[in-house]
XYZ file of C-alpha atoms in Angstrom:
754
model
C 165.916 89.930 94.929
C 163.755 86.869 94.303
C 164.967 86.384 90.745
C 168.600 85.873 91.686
C 168.120 82.525 93.381
C 166.266 81.059 90.401
C 168.819 81.853 87.721
C 170.655 79.182 85.758
C 174.196 78.861 87.033
C 176.956 80.666 85.147
C 180.045 78.856 83.991
C 182.774 79.387 86.579
C 186.437 78.867 85.799
C 187.155 79.584 89.464
C 184.871 76.961 91.028
C 187.755 75.233 92.839
C 188.840 78.570 94.347
C 185.228 79.272 95.322
C 184.824 75.894 97.056
C 188.156 76.224 98.836
C 187.206 79.680 100.160
C 183.819 78.410 101.302
C 185.329 75.358 103.015
C 187.910 77.450 104.833
C 185.196 79.841 106.006
C 183.258 76.870 107.403
C 186.357 76.145 109.511
C 186.702 79.761 110.680
C 189.536 80.820 108.342
C 189.098 83.841 106.085
C 191.027 85.680 103.390
C 190.341 89.350 104.068
C 191.804 92.352 102.266
C 195.418 91.354 101.541
C 195.579 88.896 104.439
C 195.137 85.154 104.002
C 194.109 82.428 106.401
C 193.020 84.691 109.264
C 191.686 82.530 112.104
C 188.498 83.833 113.718
C 187.541 80.570 115.400
C 184.683 78.171 114.984
C 182.159 79.426 115.935
C 183.343 82.770 114.572
C 184.427 85.437 117.057
C 182.930 88.553 115.483
C 184.946 90.915 117.725
C 188.416 89.437 117.231
C 191.227 91.167 115.349
C 193.557 88.213 114.693
C 196.608 90.097 113.388
C 197.128 91.679 116.822
C 195.162 89.211 118.943
C 192.985 92.063 120.218
C 189.331 91.497 121.057
C 187.048 94.511 121.204
C 184.924 94.875 124.357
C 181.146 94.766 124.165
C 180.627 98.390 125.229
C 178.481 101.178 123.731
C 179.936 101.825 120.291
C 180.421 105.546 120.889
C 183.085 104.714 123.480
C 185.273 103.105 120.808
C 187.558 105.556 118.969
C 187.622 104.552 115.313
C 191.282 105.638 114.967
C 192.596 104.144 118.237
C 194.212 100.717 117.889
C 195.468 99.851 121.381
C 192.225 98.145 122.432
C 190.789 96.938 119.136
C 193.771 96.430 116.836
C 193.194 97.347 113.185
C 189.435 97.840 113.114
C 189.380 97.582 109.352
C 190.200 93.861 109.587
C 187.301 93.308 112.000
C 184.918 95.379 109.922
C 185.886 93.530 106.751
C 184.846 90.187 108.247
C 181.660 91.742 109.587
C 180.643 92.973 106.158
C 179.676 89.289 105.753
C 180.688 89.043 102.125
C 181.723 85.442 102.769
C 177.995 84.692 102.988
C 177.805 85.278 99.234
C 180.637 82.766 98.890
C 178.498 80.279 100.828
C 175.503 81.061 98.619
C 177.400 80.676 95.346
C 179.140 77.511 96.570
C 175.731 76.040 97.430
C 174.405 76.815 93.959
C 177.479 75.385 92.231
C 177.690 72.194 94.304
C 174.207 71.618 95.734
C 175.870 70.928 99.102
C 173.434 71.965 101.832
C 176.122 72.601 104.417
C 176.944 75.924 102.727
C 173.332 77.097 102.889
C 173.058 75.925 106.491
C 176.270 77.755 107.471
C 174.934 80.928 105.889
C 171.935 80.923 108.228
C 174.033 79.943 111.238
C 176.494 82.790 110.703
C 173.722 85.362 110.492
C 172.022 83.971 113.603
C 175.322 83.910 115.479
C 176.058 87.510 114.531
C 172.635 88.667 115.731
C 173.188 86.942 119.107
C 176.731 88.244 119.611
C 176.121 91.842 118.506
C 173.285 93.418 120.498
C 172.144 96.747 119.014
C 174.522 99.669 119.697
C 177.068 97.490 121.561
C 180.541 96.782 120.248
C 182.831 97.524 117.356
C 180.399 96.361 114.690
C 178.100 99.321 115.282
C 180.810 101.984 114.885
C 180.946 102.321 111.097
C 177.651 103.007 109.345
C 179.042 102.195 105.903
C 180.139 98.752 107.063
C 176.674 98.179 108.505
C 175.243 99.115 105.101
C 177.561 96.644 103.361
C 176.496 93.944 105.826
C 172.818 94.589 105.092
C 173.464 94.310 101.364
C 175.378 91.051 101.926
C 172.498 89.555 103.919
C 169.980 90.463 101.228
C 172.117 88.896 98.509
C 172.982 85.810 100.567
C 169.371 84.991 101.459
C 168.370 85.443 97.822
C 171.151 83.135 96.590
C 169.884 80.171 98.622
C 166.176 80.563 97.824
C 166.225 77.257 95.938
C 167.319 75.380 99.099
C 164.559 73.025 100.174
C 165.064 74.110 103.777
C 165.066 77.825 102.991
C 161.968 78.400 105.175
C 163.985 77.081 108.130
C 166.230 80.142 107.997
C 165.535 82.622 110.830
C 163.875 84.963 108.362
C 161.878 86.952 110.923
C 165.008 87.488 113.039
C 166.941 88.523 109.945
C 164.213 91.007 108.985
C 164.169 92.512 112.481
C 167.971 92.770 112.531
C 167.968 94.444 109.122
C 165.358 96.909 110.380
C 167.488 97.772 113.423
C 170.600 98.197 111.287
C 168.692 100.349 108.806
C 167.547 102.606 111.650
C 171.153 102.887 112.836
C 172.385 103.838 109.342
C 169.666 106.464 108.985
C 170.466 107.962 112.395
C 174.238 108.019 111.944
C 174.756 108.943 108.315
C 178.251 110.236 107.473
C 176.854 113.576 106.314
C 179.544 115.577 108.097
C 182.211 113.074 109.186
C 182.925 111.366 105.849
C 180.679 112.664 103.064
C 182.491 110.516 100.521
C 181.984 106.818 99.738
C 180.932 106.387 103.370
C 177.853 108.518 102.745
C 177.025 107.095 99.317
C 177.602 103.522 100.550
C 175.208 104.141 103.437
C 172.668 105.674 101.041
C 172.909 102.622 98.805
C 172.319 100.386 101.849
C 169.129 102.291 102.653
C 168.016 102.109 99.018
C 168.624 98.353 99.015
C 166.616 97.887 102.230
C 163.762 100.083 101.063
C 163.599 98.390 97.660
C 164.089 94.733 98.623
C 162.065 94.761 101.862
C 159.017 96.946 101.136
C 157.244 95.278 104.076
C 159.416 97.196 106.569
C 157.573 100.186 107.962
C 160.427 102.583 107.099
C 161.025 101.080 103.666
C 159.607 103.932 101.621
C 161.406 106.556 103.707
C 164.747 104.733 103.390
C 164.290 104.263 99.686
C 163.567 107.963 99.170
C 166.381 109.056 101.487
C 168.932 106.778 99.854
C 167.793 107.912 96.424
C 168.053 111.610 97.248
C 171.527 111.262 98.765
C 172.867 109.288 95.815
C 171.470 111.817 93.340
C 172.723 114.782 95.355
C 176.242 113.415 95.815
C 176.665 112.289 92.208
C 177.597 115.736 90.902
C 179.913 116.347 93.870
C 181.714 112.996 93.779
C 182.184 112.576 90.022
C 184.134 115.249 88.184
C 183.011 116.295 84.673
C 185.547 113.915 83.082
C 184.317 110.966 85.164
C 187.115 110.898 87.779
C 186.115 110.318 91.417
C 186.835 113.431 93.474
C 189.056 111.875 96.177
C 191.779 111.011 93.615
C 191.766 107.349 94.624
C 191.366 104.669 91.974
C 190.087 102.140 94.526
C 187.354 104.464 95.777
C 186.613 105.355 92.165
C 185.850 101.676 91.587
C 183.651 101.672 94.714
C 181.706 104.643 93.344
C 181.219 102.934 89.978
C 179.869 99.865 91.795
C 177.537 101.947 93.988
C 175.912 103.728 91.068
C 175.767 100.570 88.968
C 173.778 98.807 91.714
C 171.670 101.943 92.167
C 170.758 101.995 88.458
C 170.029 98.256 88.287
C 167.857 98.282 91.428
C 165.953 101.309 90.184
C 165.285 99.675 86.812
C 164.025 96.445 88.372
C 161.737 98.334 90.724
C 160.554 100.752 87.994
C 162.028 103.773 89.764
C 162.834 106.197 86.955
C 166.148 107.977 87.568
C 167.363 111.125 85.774
C 169.338 110.382 82.596
C 172.437 111.998 84.121
C 172.880 109.011 86.467
C 173.594 106.625 83.605
C 175.699 109.311 81.907
C 177.875 109.778 84.999
C 178.120 106.017 85.493
C 179.360 105.625 81.915
C 181.970 108.326 82.582
C 183.151 106.469 85.708
C 183.503 103.274 83.677
C 185.290 105.126 80.890
C 188.021 106.209 83.297
C 188.345 102.698 84.735
C 188.714 101.371 81.191
C 191.469 103.832 80.352
C 193.586 103.214 83.448
C 193.381 99.417 83.089
C 196.877 98.127 82.364
C 197.612 95.855 79.379
C 197.730 92.800 81.696
C 194.188 93.526 82.941
C 195.144 94.860 86.377
C 194.507 98.378 87.644
C 196.851 100.815 89.420
C 196.475 101.843 93.040
C 196.422 105.644 92.939
C 195.802 107.108 96.388
C 194.436 104.864 99.121
C 193.315 101.322 98.386
C 190.647 100.068 100.739
C 191.000 96.378 99.902
C 187.258 95.698 100.008
C 184.372 95.316 97.558
C 180.702 96.162 97.578
C 179.691 92.540 96.952
C 181.771 89.447 96.259
C 180.269 87.742 93.222
C 183.362 86.237 91.615
C 186.940 85.230 92.413
C 189.482 87.771 91.206
C 192.775 89.317 92.255
C 192.279 92.530 94.273
C 193.605 94.706 91.443
C 191.563 93.042 88.678
C 188.536 95.275 88.169
C 187.520 94.058 84.729
C 184.260 92.576 86.033
C 182.809 96.067 86.339
C 183.648 96.648 82.649
C 181.972 93.352 81.755
C 178.890 94.632 83.592
C 179.130 97.982 81.830
C 179.486 96.350 78.432
C 176.079 94.701 78.804
C 174.438 97.709 80.467
C 175.580 100.185 77.816
C 176.191 97.931 74.816
C 179.813 99.097 74.712
C 182.256 97.088 72.619
C 185.254 98.970 74.027
C 184.313 97.981 77.584
C 184.023 94.394 76.358
C 187.437 94.524 74.672
C 189.162 95.653 77.870
C 187.083 93.330 80.100
C 188.397 90.449 78.008
C 185.719 87.955 78.981
C 182.270 87.670 80.490
C 182.465 87.935 84.270
C 180.492 85.738 86.656
C 179.566 88.943 88.493
C 177.783 90.126 85.335
C 175.571 87.031 85.440
C 174.477 87.670 89.014
C 173.882 91.394 88.481
C 172.237 91.330 85.061
C 170.605 87.912 84.867
C 170.851 84.692 82.832
C 170.427 86.511 79.502
C 173.464 88.710 80.117
C 175.939 86.203 78.657
C 174.049 86.030 75.372
C 173.861 89.819 75.249
C 177.592 90.104 76.000
C 178.396 87.681 73.182
C 176.298 89.699 70.705
C 178.292 92.892 71.343
C 181.236 93.206 68.919
C 184.351 93.817 70.989
C 186.493 96.638 69.661
C 189.325 98.656 71.195
C 188.864 102.375 71.830
C 189.644 104.516 68.797
C 192.404 106.499 70.522
C 195.441 105.333 72.438
C 196.066 108.331 74.716
C 193.635 110.248 76.870
C 193.712 113.282 79.151
C 191.344 113.445 82.126
C 191.928 117.137 82.748
C 189.472 117.633 85.626
C 190.796 114.662 87.569
C 194.377 115.241 86.435
C 195.176 111.776 85.068
C 196.926 111.366 81.720
C 197.244 108.016 79.947
C 199.654 107.153 77.126
C 199.410 103.814 75.314
C 200.843 102.250 72.186
C 197.668 100.219 71.714
C 194.999 98.127 73.410
C 196.479 94.635 73.171
C 198.110 92.619 75.958
C 201.562 93.519 74.630
C 201.107 97.301 74.561
C 203.136 100.019 76.254
C 201.304 102.038 78.911
C 202.020 105.034 81.128
C 199.798 106.821 83.631
C 200.813 110.151 85.182
C 199.080 111.894 88.106
C 198.846 115.692 87.810
C 195.541 116.367 89.529
C 194.177 117.867 92.738
C 195.545 116.407 95.965
C 192.006 115.517 96.969
C 188.998 117.197 98.565
C 188.024 118.259 102.065
C 190.775 116.900 104.351
C 192.216 114.828 101.453
C 191.914 111.754 103.648
C 192.593 109.201 100.908
C 195.330 111.126 99.090
C 199.037 110.307 98.802
C 201.987 112.649 98.220
C 202.166 111.437 94.624
C 202.292 114.640 92.559
C 203.590 113.879 89.023
C 204.068 110.168 89.822
C 203.938 107.647 86.986
C 203.041 103.983 86.430
C 204.530 102.099 83.463
C 203.893 98.836 81.631
C 206.473 97.760 79.046
C 205.179 95.653 76.158
C 202.321 94.478 78.372
C 204.359 93.716 81.507
C 203.605 95.874 84.548
C 206.984 97.278 85.647
C 206.728 100.576 87.566
C 203.934 100.666 90.160
C 202.462 102.741 92.937
C 203.354 100.676 96.038
C 199.848 101.002 97.487
C 198.593 101.730 101.002
C 199.227 98.771 103.364
C 197.440 100.269 106.386
C 195.248 103.092 107.644
C 195.510 102.933 111.427
C 197.452 99.725 112.099
C 200.844 101.503 112.150
C 201.402 105.289 112.014
C 204.930 104.719 110.704
C 203.822 102.548 107.788
C 200.823 104.799 107.110
C 203.151 107.774 106.637
C 205.724 105.736 104.699
C 203.357 104.402 102.058
C 201.839 107.855 101.515
C 205.219 109.602 101.195
C 206.628 110.992 97.946
C 209.672 108.687 98.143
C 207.254 105.730 97.848
C 206.043 106.933 94.455
C 207.603 107.141 91.009
C 208.403 110.829 91.107
C 211.112 113.225 92.322
C 212.011 114.199 95.882
C 214.072 117.135 97.131
C 216.277 116.426 100.156
C 214.198 113.320 100.866
C 211.125 115.413 101.685
C 207.564 114.801 100.549
C 205.738 117.175 98.250
C 202.723 117.059 100.616
C 203.033 116.691 104.385
C 200.679 114.496 106.415
C 199.168 115.401 109.786
C 197.671 112.087 110.866
C 196.235 109.066 109.100
C 193.604 111.014 107.162
C 194.791 114.635 107.238
C 197.481 116.865 105.730
C 199.121 120.055 106.948
C 200.556 120.963 103.546
C 199.379 119.868 100.107
C 200.980 120.295 96.696
C 199.012 121.962 93.923
C 199.529 120.475 90.466
C 199.225 122.396 87.213
C 198.963 120.828 83.782
C 201.075 122.927 81.411
C 200.778 121.027 78.159
C 199.113 117.995 76.577
C 199.559 117.092 72.908
C 198.316 113.844 71.414
C 199.093 112.720 67.872
C 199.333 109.286 66.222
C 203.142 109.646 66.179
C 203.655 110.841 69.752
C 202.082 112.005 73.006
C 203.487 114.874 75.051
C 202.698 115.867 78.640
C 204.085 118.617 80.837
C 203.001 119.431 84.383
C 204.312 121.017 87.552
C 203.604 121.232 91.267
C 204.430 123.702 94.035
C 204.861 121.213 96.866
C 208.437 122.378 97.511
C 207.640 126.094 97.394
C 207.330 125.842 101.176
C 211.089 125.285 101.576
C 213.406 128.076 102.718
C 214.824 127.846 99.193
C 211.502 127.630 97.285
C 211.482 125.173 94.388
C 209.036 124.119 91.683
C 209.130 120.661 90.107
C 208.171 120.361 86.432
C 207.957 116.954 84.734
C 207.776 116.403 80.977
C 206.924 113.047 79.373
C 207.499 112.645 75.645
C 206.225 109.329 74.202
C 208.092 109.155 70.896
C 206.882 106.877 68.140
C 204.773 105.191 70.853
C 207.937 103.143 71.432
C 209.703 104.732 74.423
C 209.521 107.691 76.788
C 211.766 110.663 77.433
C 211.173 112.029 80.945
C 212.584 115.402 81.961
C 212.477 116.565 85.588
C 213.302 120.254 85.988
C 213.604 122.000 89.341
C 214.075 125.701 89.792
C 216.060 126.426 92.976
C 219.134 128.431 94.023
C 220.710 126.555 96.937
C 222.285 123.114 97.185
C 219.907 120.154 97.325
C 219.787 116.434 96.766
C 217.405 115.526 93.965
C 216.268 111.904 93.687
C 214.138 110.282 90.981
C 212.393 107.151 92.300
C 211.468 104.015 90.363
C 209.385 101.408 92.248
C 209.220 98.053 90.533
C 206.485 95.434 90.763
C 207.313 92.530 93.121
C 207.909 90.033 90.285
C 210.487 92.261 88.566
C 214.229 91.553 88.721
C 216.882 94.214 88.201
C 220.399 94.628 86.844
C 222.486 97.782 87.140
C 225.087 98.794 84.550
C 226.823 101.816 86.054
C 229.030 102.394 83.020
C 225.985 102.698 80.747
C 224.022 104.582 83.471
C 221.293 101.967 82.965
C 218.998 100.167 85.379
C 217.159 97.307 83.677
C 213.850 96.165 85.165
C 213.264 92.603 83.985
C 209.869 90.902 83.863
C 209.127 87.522 82.287
C 207.974 88.911 78.949
C 209.645 92.319 78.722
C 212.409 94.580 79.990
C 212.253 98.274 80.780
C 215.650 99.982 80.494
C 215.974 103.121 82.610
C 218.760 105.497 81.566
C 219.758 108.563 83.593
C 222.729 110.423 82.137
C 223.411 113.351 84.471
C 227.213 113.570 84.930
C 226.977 114.343 88.644
C 224.393 111.660 89.450
C 224.505 108.026 90.502
C 222.199 104.986 90.670
C 221.472 102.883 93.710
C 219.170 99.928 94.357
C 217.219 99.870 97.615
C 215.088 97.178 99.206
C 211.613 98.484 98.521
C 208.122 97.359 99.505
C 204.853 97.030 97.641
C 201.423 96.408 99.153
C 199.468 94.216 96.699
C 196.346 94.827 98.790
C 195.482 96.479 102.096
C 197.133 94.687 105.015
C 199.843 92.916 102.971
C 203.330 94.034 101.916
C 206.039 92.220 99.992
C 209.644 93.039 98.981
C 210.185 94.769 95.634
C 213.100 96.581 93.960
C 213.376 100.347 94.387
C 215.729 102.151 92.028
C 216.908 105.667 92.914
C 218.871 108.051 90.724
C 220.169 110.959 92.808
C 222.140 114.144 92.209
C 223.482 116.655 94.718
C 223.995 120.044 93.130
C 223.362 123.769 93.457
C 221.000 125.869 91.392
C 218.492 124.755 88.820
C 218.644 121.175 87.594
C 217.261 119.286 84.587
C 217.377 115.471 84.850
C 216.550 113.472 81.736
C 215.545 109.812 81.958
C 214.935 107.429 79.061
C 212.390 104.650 79.645
C 212.898 102.086 76.891
C 210.745 98.902 76.645
C 212.202 95.884 74.835
C 211.762 92.138 74.532
C 214.226 89.953 76.466
C 216.203 88.769 73.423
C 216.683 92.322 72.110
C 219.907 94.075 73.223
C 219.519 97.361 75.084
C 219.892 100.557 73.061
C 223.124 102.497 73.133
C 222.402 105.882 74.688
C 225.073 108.561 74.500
C 225.192 112.179 75.635
C 226.231 114.663 72.948
C 227.811 118.091 72.943
C 225.270 120.663 71.883
C 225.021 124.406 71.605
C 223.072 125.917 74.499
C 220.640 123.030 75.095
C 221.161 119.329 75.775
C 221.121 116.319 73.496
C 221.578 112.563 73.267
C 221.595 109.836 70.681
C 219.810 106.500 71.040
C 220.803 103.677 68.710
C 219.078 100.314 68.292
C 219.610 97.539 65.761
C 217.239 99.343 63.373
C 217.380 103.076 64.013
C 219.495 105.978 65.147
C 217.502 108.582 67.081
C 218.616 112.082 68.024
C 216.984 114.010 70.864
C 217.612 117.705 71.523
C 215.921 119.482 74.394
C 216.033 123.009 75.767
C 216.993 124.322 72.291
C 220.366 124.527 70.573
C 222.143 122.663 67.785
C 224.185 119.459 67.505
C 226.458 119.883 64.464
C 227.929 116.382 64.726
C 224.411 114.978 64.185
C 223.441 117.403 61.448
C 221.309 119.731 63.603
C 222.743 123.128 62.717
C 220.362 125.261 64.718
C 217.051 124.946 66.601
C 214.956 126.911 69.047
C 212.397 124.149 69.691
C 212.114 122.959 73.273
C 212.191 119.404 71.945
C 213.389 117.909 68.690
C 213.318 114.164 68.013
C 214.800 112.971 64.740
C 214.965 109.359 63.522
C 217.461 108.245 60.896
C 218.074 104.871 59.342
C 221.337 103.188 60.293
C 222.639 103.598 56.732
C 222.319 107.389 57.214
C 220.139 107.919 54.155
C 218.567 110.946 55.788
C 215.875 111.326 58.362
C 212.736 109.171 58.307
C 210.625 110.866 60.952
C 210.860 113.848 63.262
C 208.800 115.625 65.903
C 209.367 119.225 66.988
C 207.696 120.697 70.093
C 207.260 124.399 70.989
C 209.351 126.616 68.755
C 209.714 128.422 65.434
C 212.844 127.195 63.676
C 215.020 124.143 63.063
C 217.772 123.594 60.511
C 218.935 120.075 59.681
C 221.314 119.065 56.934
C 218.302 117.774 54.978
C 215.390 119.856 56.321
C 214.699 123.436 57.329
C 211.457 124.575 58.933
C 210.596 128.133 59.955
C 207.247 129.332 61.324
C 205.907 132.886 61.572
C 205.033 132.333 65.213
C 205.727 129.585 67.804
C 204.044 126.314 66.909
C 202.799 123.735 69.412
C 204.132 120.798 67.418
C 205.121 119.554 64.004
C 205.281 115.865 63.087
C 207.274 115.231 59.912
C 207.983 112.097 57.880
C 209.659 111.345 54.540
C 208.695 108.460 52.283
C 210.175 108.220 48.799
C 209.695 111.678 47.233
C 206.975 112.960 49.601
C 207.444 114.918 52.816
C 204.365 114.830 55.070
C 203.858 117.282 57.907
C 201.174 117.600 60.560
C 201.306 121.106 62.009
C 199.445 122.616 64.952
C 198.224 125.297 65.120
C 197.913 126.542 61.545
C 200.611 129.202 61.026
C 202.570 130.638 58.149
C 205.610 128.431 57.437
C 208.607 128.063 55.168
C 209.820 124.494 54.489
C 213.022 123.497 52.677
C 212.734 119.735 52.221
C 215.447 117.141 51.539
C 216.775 117.249 47.944
C 214.884 114.177 46.723
C 211.467 115.531 47.793
C 209.230 117.097 45.131
C 205.900 117.055 46.988
C 204.962 118.289 50.456
C 201.737 117.378 52.271
C 200.791 119.795 55.072
C 197.848 118.795 57.260
C 196.584 116.544 54.470
C 196.844 119.052 51.588
C 199.313 118.285 48.773
C 201.724 120.920 47.403
C 204.078 120.408 44.457
C 207.466 122.118 44.622
C 208.083 122.331 40.863
C 211.260 124.379 40.404
C 211.360 126.136 43.799
C 213.633 124.934 46.630
C 211.257 125.782 49.450
C 207.533 125.871 50.105
C 206.076 129.040 51.655
C 202.511 128.941 52.961
C 200.396 131.444 54.838
C 198.224 130.292 57.710
C 195.167 130.593 55.437
C 196.588 128.035 53.021
C 196.929 125.370 55.733
C 193.824 123.365 56.690
C 193.090 122.363 60.265
C 194.857 119.195 61.307
C 192.858 116.232 60.047
C 194.254 113.451 62.258
C 192.354 112.188 65.291
C 193.558 113.919 68.440
C 192.477 114.219 72.034
C 189.849 116.947 72.306
C 191.399 117.984 75.626
C 194.439 119.440 73.794
C 195.976 122.095 76.033
C 199.159 124.148 75.783
C 200.200 127.038 78.011
C 203.324 127.669 75.917
C 201.707 128.495 72.589
C 198.576 130.572 72.007
C 196.382 128.624 69.594
């Protein structure tokens, strides 16, 4: 740790925020989790929980129930202060300003804590992971003020003894059985830090080896093959990325050679974080959000995790991490040294090659129109409910998050609390608090306490197709199979032209139920409701997301919703609900259409179709036809079709179709196109330009194509065919090459055998 205190200072655009935080902490006021200006007194009362006014007694820690709040209040608030991450704020403020009072306060706070927290007594000895975080904070803080002329005046021997005692406590009370998740890996990292940074301690080598072995052992358990953290929580995923990043960096500086798989798994963790980052640079809260950080080395919003991608860019030389990180983070300077900025600048930033990605093991599916700040973005959750007791899971099966043209619109409302209020704990984990469908107001998974469940939904991914022209997802869950009238919810998301989404919610049931599709808006979003057009418009500063639901028997309503921007805080936010009460099976189609504020909303109209269902969507430039569940729409020129989905785009002057996508079927007949396959195809993407019809087909099957009259050449999967005098092109599967376009290698389809 010696090198940190001697580094040249990084440029800090947040120096005023840093100084203000440090000054407030000097006065006994702290911003913790999502709570601001919490008063802990001066000197600091390390046992106070200021939101309830409770003060924990100084009794043996085993007598304090970690889930009981009547005596201690919300322990998480107390533990957050006692992680001592504000000491790093003092250290950085000292380095930026040269003001000795910050360095002096750092030593005083540590000395005060040692006096007021005798070993094994009180709330601050209950949680081993929080003790580990505190040890890491002390090591960083002392290193940050090494250039202080009075550094030797710090109570260094007392600090070393206190770190030894806390290390012994961590080793004795590891969360091997109680919480073998980030609690265990965080504790292991604390031991590795102590053993590496304080080799003089008599247990240093043992702690270093123990921490190392736990972190290596848990890596394969905690990180799924696709890089997703196994508890299905994005916040704890970020924690895990931080843990293993610090583990790798410490090992490299101490010449402890780790297996290559550690860096490989770390890169996979970062890859997932990169993909779920929204266009505005924030990250979604899937599952529980803890509100804390491993170390506080810069000033960022709680949901801005781009610093870890800045770190990863330098560690792995990754230009895609750099592109999404946006800029060099101050945290990267402290973790990787004064040369990190120069290295970051040398890396050419470039967006990832693809725009959609399936994380099949973790069950997260991302659809994007691009990687710029004005891109469209959707994330859908179709993964396991969690592991073990699923303590950090929410009842969020098939829930979505959406950004329209860069503006975050539909969000997961977050967590708010763990133990502070049972009512709010259950509310924020419920299905109705997520952007998915409920049946009779019930949740798809049923909780049994703050960190347990008595029934969990099982999700199944049914289909994932990714193509430059579209992305298609289909998944289901059995969370409502427990009802007396068992039901299965299937959700399909069809991202057409990378411009807008079609979302179909199908439920198979026999009795009468109320079905409700929920849309939770971000707090800064306004709403307008046009009942005649069946449209709810979610309005952000830079973009609008129009939500159309066209079921004849349904109706919109706007509720007063809530969003927790970080643990401990909640703010009002719009909550749109489209509900239908009906008997038997139901299929509810929603259109999610992003647009700029000065663009009028599209005109969406239901059509009469044979057998299936259909609608038209008209903008100032195009006229789109959508047919789902098969059937024809003669008034729109679709004479017959057995595809589950058909999307056809025409110009407003009706010169014929420009583009089309067909999903899962064998035959479609338009006025100007006919396509027939020998066997069901997964998808066909078709476009017409001048006299050429281009088709991407998957999988390769025998086909017959009758093109529009003006077409004399047909390109199938990149291979050109000339029609000459024949009206139709007939190809066997052996005459069609494999699809040449870049697609997601996780392509799956349970409808069509490839």
